XYZ file of N, CA, C and O in Angstrom:
544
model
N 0.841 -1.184 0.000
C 0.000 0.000 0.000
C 0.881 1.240 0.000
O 1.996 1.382 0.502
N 0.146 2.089 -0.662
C 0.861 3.342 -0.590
C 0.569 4.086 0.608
O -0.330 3.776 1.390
N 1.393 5.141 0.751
C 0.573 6.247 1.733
C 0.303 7.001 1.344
O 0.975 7.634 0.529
N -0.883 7.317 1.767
C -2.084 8.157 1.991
C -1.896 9.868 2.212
O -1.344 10.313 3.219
N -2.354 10.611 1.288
C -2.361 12.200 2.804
C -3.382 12.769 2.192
O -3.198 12.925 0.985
N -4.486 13.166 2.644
C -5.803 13.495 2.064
C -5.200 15.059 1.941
O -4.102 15.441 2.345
N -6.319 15.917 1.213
C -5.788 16.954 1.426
C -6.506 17.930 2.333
O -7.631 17.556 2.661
N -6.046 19.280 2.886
C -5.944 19.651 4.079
C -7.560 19.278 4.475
O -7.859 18.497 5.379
N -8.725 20.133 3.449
C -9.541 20.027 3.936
C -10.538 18.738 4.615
O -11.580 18.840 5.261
N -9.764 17.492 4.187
C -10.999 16.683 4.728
C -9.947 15.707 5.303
O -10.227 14.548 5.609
N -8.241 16.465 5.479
C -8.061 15.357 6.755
C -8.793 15.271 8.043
O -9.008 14.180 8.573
N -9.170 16.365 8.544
C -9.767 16.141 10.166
C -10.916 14.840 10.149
O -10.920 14.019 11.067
N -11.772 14.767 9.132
C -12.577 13.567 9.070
C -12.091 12.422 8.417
O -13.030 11.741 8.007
N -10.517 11.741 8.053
C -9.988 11.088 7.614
C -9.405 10.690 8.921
O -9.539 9.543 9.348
N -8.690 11.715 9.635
C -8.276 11.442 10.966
C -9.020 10.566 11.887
O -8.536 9.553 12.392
N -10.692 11.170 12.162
C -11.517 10.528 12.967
C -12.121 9.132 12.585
O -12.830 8.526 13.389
N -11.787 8.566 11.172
C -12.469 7.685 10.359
C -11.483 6.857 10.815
O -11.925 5.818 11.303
N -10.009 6.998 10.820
C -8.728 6.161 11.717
C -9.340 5.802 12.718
O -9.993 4.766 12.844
N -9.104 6.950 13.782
C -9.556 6.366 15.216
C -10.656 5.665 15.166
O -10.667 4.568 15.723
N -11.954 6.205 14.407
C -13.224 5.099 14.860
C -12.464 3.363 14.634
O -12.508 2.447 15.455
N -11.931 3.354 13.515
C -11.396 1.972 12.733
C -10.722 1.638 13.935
O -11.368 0.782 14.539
N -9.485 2.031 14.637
C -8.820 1.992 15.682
C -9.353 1.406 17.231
O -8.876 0.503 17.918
N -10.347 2.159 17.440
C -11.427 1.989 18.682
C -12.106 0.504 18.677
O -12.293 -0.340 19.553
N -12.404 0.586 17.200
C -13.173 -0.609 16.886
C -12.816 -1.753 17.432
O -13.287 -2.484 18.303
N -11.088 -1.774 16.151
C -10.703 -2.849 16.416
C -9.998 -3.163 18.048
O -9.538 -4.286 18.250
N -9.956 -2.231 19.037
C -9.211 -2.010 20.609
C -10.544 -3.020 20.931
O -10.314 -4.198 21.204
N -11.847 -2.555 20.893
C -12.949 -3.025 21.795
C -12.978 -4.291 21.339
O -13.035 -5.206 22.159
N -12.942 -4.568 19.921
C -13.490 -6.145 19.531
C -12.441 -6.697 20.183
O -12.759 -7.713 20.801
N -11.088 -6.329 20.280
C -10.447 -7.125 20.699
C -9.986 -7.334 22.235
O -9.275 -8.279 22.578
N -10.498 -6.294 23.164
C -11.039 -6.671 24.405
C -12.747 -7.429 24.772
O -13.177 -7.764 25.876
N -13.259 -7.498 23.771
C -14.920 -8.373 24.100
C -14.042 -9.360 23.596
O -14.054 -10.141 24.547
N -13.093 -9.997 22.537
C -12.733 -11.415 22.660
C -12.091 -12.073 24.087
O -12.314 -13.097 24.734
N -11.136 -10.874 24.223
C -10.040 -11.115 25.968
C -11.411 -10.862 26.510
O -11.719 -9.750 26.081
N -12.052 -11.172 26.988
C -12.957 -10.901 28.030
C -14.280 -12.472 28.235
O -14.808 -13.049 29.186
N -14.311 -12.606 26.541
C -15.120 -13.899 26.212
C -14.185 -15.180 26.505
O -14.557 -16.172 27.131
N -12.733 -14.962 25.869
C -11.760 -15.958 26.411
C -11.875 -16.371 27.722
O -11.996 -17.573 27.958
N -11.857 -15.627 28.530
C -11.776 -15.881 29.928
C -13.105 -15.981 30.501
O -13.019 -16.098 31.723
N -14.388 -15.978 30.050
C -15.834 -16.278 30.689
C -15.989 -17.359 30.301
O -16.668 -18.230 30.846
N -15.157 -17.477 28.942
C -16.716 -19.263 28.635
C -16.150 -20.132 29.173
O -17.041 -20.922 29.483
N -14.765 -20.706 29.656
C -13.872 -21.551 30.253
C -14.274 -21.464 31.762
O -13.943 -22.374 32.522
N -15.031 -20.310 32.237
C -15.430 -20.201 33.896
C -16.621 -20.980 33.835
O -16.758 -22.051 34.427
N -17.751 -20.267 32.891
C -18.586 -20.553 32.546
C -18.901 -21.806 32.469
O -19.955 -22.075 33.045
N -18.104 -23.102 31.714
C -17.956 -24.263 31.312
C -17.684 -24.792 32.486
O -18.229 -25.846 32.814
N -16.915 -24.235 33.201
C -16.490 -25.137 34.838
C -17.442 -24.977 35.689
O -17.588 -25.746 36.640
N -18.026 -24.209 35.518
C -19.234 -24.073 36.398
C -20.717 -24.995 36.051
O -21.677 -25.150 36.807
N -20.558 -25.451 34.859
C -21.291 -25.996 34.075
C -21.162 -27.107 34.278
O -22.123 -27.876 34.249
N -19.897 -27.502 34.547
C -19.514 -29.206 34.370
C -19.687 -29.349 36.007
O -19.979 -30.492 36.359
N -19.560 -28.422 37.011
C -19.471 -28.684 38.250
C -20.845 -29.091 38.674
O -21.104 -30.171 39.206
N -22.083 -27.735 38.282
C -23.325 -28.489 38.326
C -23.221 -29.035 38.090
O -22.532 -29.638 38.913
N -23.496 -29.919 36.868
C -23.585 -31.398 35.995
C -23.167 -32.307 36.890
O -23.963 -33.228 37.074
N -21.837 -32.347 37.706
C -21.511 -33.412 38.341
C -22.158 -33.573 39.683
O -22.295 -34.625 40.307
N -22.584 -32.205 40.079
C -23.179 -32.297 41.454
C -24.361 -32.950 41.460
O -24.678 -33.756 42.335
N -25.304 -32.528 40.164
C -26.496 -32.830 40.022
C -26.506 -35.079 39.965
O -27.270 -35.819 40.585
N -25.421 -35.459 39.047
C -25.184 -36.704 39.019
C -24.923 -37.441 40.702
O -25.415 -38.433 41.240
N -24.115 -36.616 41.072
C -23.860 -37.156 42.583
C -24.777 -37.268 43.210
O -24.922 -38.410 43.648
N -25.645 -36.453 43.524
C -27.366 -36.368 44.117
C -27.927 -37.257 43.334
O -27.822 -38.328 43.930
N -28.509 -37.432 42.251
C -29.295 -38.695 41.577
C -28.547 -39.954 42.068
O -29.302 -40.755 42.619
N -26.841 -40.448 41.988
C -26.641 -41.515 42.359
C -27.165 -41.617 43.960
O -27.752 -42.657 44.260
N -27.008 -40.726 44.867
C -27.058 -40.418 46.247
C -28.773 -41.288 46.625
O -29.010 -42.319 47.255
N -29.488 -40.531 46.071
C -30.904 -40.824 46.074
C -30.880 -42.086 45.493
O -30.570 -42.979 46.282
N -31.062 -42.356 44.600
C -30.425 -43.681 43.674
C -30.579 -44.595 44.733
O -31.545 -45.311 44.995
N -29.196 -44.440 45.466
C -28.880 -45.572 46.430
C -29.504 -45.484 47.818
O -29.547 -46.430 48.604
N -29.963 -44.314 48.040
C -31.142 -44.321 49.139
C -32.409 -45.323 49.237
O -32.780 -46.167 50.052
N -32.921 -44.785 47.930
C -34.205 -45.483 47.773
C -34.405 -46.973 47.333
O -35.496 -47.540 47.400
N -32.933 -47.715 46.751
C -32.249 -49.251 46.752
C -32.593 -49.472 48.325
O -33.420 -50.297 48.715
N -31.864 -48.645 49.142
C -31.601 -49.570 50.485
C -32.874 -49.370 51.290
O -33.194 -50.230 52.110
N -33.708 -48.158 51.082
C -35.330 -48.433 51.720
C -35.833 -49.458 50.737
O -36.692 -50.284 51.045
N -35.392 -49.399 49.797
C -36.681 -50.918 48.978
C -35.977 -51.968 49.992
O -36.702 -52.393 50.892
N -34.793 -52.377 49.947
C -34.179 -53.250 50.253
C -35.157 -54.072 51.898
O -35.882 -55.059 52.027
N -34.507 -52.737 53.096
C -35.071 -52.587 53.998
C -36.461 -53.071 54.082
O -36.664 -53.865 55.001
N -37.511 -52.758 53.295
C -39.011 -52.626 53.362
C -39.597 -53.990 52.977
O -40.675 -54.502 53.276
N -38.378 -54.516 52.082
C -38.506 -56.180 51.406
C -38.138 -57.198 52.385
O -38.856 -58.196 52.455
N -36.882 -57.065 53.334
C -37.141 -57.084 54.203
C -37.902 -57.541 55.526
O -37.968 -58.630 56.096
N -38.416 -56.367 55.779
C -39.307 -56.429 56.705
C -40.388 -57.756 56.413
O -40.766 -58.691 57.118
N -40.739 -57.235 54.682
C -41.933 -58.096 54.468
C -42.037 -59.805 54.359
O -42.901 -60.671 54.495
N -40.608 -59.712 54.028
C -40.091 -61.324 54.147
C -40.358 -62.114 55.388
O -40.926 -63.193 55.554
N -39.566 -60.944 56.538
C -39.625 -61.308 57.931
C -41.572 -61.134 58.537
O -42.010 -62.007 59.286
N -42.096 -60.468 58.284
C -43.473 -60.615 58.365
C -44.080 -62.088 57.723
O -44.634 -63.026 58.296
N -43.888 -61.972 56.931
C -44.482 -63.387 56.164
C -44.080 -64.571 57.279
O -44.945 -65.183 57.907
N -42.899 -64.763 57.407
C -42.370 -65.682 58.020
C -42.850 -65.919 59.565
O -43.200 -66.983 60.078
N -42.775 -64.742 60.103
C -43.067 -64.760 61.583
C -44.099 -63.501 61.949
O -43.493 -62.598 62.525
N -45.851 -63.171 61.700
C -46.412 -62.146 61.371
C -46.378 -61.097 62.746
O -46.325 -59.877 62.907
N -46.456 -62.597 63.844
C -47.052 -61.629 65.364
C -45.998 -61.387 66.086
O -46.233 -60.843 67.165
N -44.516 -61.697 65.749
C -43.013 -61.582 66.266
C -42.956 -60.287 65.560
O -42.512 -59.419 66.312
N -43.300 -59.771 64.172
C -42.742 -58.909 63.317
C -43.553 -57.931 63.869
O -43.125 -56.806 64.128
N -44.811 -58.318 64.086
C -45.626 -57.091 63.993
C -45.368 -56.352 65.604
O -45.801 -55.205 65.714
N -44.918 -56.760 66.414
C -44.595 -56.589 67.991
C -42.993 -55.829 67.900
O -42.708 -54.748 68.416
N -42.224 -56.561 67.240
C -41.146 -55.713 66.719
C -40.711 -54.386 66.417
O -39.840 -53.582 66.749
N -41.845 -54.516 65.524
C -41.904 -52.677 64.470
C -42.540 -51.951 65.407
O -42.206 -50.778 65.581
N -43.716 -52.628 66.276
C -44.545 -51.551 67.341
C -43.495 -51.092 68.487
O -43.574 -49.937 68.907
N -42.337 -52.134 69.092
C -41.074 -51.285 69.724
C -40.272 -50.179 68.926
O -40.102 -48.995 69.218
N -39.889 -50.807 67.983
C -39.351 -50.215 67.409
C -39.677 -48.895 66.942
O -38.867 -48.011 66.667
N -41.221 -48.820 66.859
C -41.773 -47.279 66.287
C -41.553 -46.975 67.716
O -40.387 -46.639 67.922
N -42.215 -46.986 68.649
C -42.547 -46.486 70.043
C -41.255 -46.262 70.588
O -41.261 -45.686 71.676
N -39.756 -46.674 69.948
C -38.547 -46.032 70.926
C -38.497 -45.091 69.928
O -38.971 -44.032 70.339
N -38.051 -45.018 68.568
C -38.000 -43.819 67.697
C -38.928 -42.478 68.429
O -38.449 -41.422 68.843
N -40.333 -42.876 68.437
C -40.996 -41.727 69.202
C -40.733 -40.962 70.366
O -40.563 -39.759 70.566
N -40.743 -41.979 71.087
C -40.277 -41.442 73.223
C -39.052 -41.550 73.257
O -38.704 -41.958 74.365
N -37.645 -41.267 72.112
C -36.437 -40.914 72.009
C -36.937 -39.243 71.969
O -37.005 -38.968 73.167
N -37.149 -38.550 71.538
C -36.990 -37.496 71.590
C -38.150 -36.729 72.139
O -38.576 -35.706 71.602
N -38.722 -37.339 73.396
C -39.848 -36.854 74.073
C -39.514 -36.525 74.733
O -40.201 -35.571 75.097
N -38.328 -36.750 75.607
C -37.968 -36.001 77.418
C -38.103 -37.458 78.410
O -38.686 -38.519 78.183
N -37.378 -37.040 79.471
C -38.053 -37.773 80.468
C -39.445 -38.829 80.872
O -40.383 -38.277 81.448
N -39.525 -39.914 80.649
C -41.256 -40.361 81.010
C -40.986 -40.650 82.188
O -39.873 -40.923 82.639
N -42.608 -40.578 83.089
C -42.812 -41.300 83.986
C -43.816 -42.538 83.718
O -44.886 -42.113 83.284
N -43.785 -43.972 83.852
C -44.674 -44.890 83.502
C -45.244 -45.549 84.911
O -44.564 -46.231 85.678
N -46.843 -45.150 85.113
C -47.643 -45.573 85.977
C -48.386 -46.460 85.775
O -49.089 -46.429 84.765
N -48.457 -47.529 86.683
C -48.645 -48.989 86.391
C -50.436 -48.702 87.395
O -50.501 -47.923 88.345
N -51.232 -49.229 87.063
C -52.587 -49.239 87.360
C -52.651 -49.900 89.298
O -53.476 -49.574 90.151
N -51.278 -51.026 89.468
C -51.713 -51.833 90.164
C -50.557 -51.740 91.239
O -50.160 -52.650 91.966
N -50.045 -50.260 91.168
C -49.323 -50.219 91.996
C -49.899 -49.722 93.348
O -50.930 -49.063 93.220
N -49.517 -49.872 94.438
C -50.222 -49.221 95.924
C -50.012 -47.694 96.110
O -50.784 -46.746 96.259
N -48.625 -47.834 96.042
C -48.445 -46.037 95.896
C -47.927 -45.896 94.926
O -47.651 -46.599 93.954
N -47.658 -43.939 95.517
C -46.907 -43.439 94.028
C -45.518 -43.912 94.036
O -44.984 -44.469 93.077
N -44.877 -43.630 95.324
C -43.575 -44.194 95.009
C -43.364 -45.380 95.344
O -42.619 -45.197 96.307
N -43.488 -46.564 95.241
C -43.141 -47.962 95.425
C -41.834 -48.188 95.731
O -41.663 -48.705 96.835
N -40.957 -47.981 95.150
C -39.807 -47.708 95.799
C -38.973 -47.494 96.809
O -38.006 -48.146 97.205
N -39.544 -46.328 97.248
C -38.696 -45.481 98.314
C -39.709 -45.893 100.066
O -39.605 -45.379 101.180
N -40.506 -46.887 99.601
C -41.928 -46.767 100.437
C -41.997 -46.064 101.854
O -42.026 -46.602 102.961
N -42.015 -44.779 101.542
C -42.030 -43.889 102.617
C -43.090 -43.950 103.169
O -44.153 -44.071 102.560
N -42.940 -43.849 104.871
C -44.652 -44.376 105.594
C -44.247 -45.323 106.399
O -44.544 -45.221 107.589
N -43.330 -46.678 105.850
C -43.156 -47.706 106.138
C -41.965 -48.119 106.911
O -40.923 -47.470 106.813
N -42.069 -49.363 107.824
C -40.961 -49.695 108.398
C -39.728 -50.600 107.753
O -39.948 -51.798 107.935
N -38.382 -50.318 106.986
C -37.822 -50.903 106.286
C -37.163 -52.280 107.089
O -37.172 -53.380 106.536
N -36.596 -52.074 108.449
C -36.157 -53.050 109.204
C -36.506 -52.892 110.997
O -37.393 -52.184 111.473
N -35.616 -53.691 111.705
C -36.172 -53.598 113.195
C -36.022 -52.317 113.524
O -36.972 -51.668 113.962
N -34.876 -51.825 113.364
C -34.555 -50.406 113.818
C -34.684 -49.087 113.131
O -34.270 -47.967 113.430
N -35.317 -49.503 112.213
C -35.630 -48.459 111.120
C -36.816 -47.503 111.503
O -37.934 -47.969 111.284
N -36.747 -46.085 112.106
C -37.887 -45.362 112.444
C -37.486 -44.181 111.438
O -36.416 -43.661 111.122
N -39.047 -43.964 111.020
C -38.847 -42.884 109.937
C -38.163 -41.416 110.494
O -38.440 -41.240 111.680
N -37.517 -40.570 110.034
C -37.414 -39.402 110.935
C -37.794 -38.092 109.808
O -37.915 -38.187 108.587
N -37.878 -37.337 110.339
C -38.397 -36.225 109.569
C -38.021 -34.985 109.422
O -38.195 -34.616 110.584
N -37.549 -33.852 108.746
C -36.203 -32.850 108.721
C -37.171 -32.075 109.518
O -38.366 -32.016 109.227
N -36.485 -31.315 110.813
C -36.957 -30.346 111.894
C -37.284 -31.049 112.648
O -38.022 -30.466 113.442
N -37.079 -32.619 113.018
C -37.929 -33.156 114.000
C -36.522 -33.612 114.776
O -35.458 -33.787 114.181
N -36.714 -33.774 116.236
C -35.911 -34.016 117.241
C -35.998 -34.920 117.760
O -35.250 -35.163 118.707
């Protein structure tokens, strides 16, 4: 190519017709440096879901194997033995439950008192007299 020199009057808009060309090509070629470095984040982030999402399906996957498993199971052992199985699962539900109830107290219909135990009132041996706090 040759060079160029417009003449005087219409360099100033020959000038600016450079720079626009100039600008142009600066920006396109920072939106590429800029795309370079997103779609490769982009993609890792992509593949990371993807794998997380696989890990959870196998996760569940193998959850719901070992409740079938479990539940088959049970039903085997029911078949086999109905009123052993069925007495079983009723402990078994009933500690799961009154595990995270607190403290029980269990009152028996046919007891005499409340405290059976400690049977306060009563004479434990020959020399055993009850005594009582403030008493002399």
């Amino acid at each position: 190519m040759q060079r160029v020199t417009p003449p005087e009057l219409v360099k100033p808009h020959f000038d600016d017709v450079n720079a626009a060309i100039q600008k142009r090509d600066k920006l396109t070629n920072e939106a590429n440096k800029e795309r370079n470095q997103m779609i490769p984040q982009a993609q890792a982030r992509a593949d990371k879901l993807i794998n997380e999402a696989r890990g959870y399906a196998d996760r569940r996957r193998a959850e719901a194997q070992g409740e079938t498993s479990a539940l088959l199971a049970k039903y085997r052992a029911y078949t086999e033995a109905p009123d052993i199985t069925r007495r079983r699962m009723y402990l078994e539900a009933m500690e799961e439950v009154l595990a995270g109830s607190g403290p029980k107290t269990i009152i028996d219909a046919d007891l005499r008192g409340l405290v059976p135990l400690l049977q306060l009132g009563t004479e434990v041996g020959p020399s055993a007299t009850p005594t009582r706090k403030g008493s002399k």
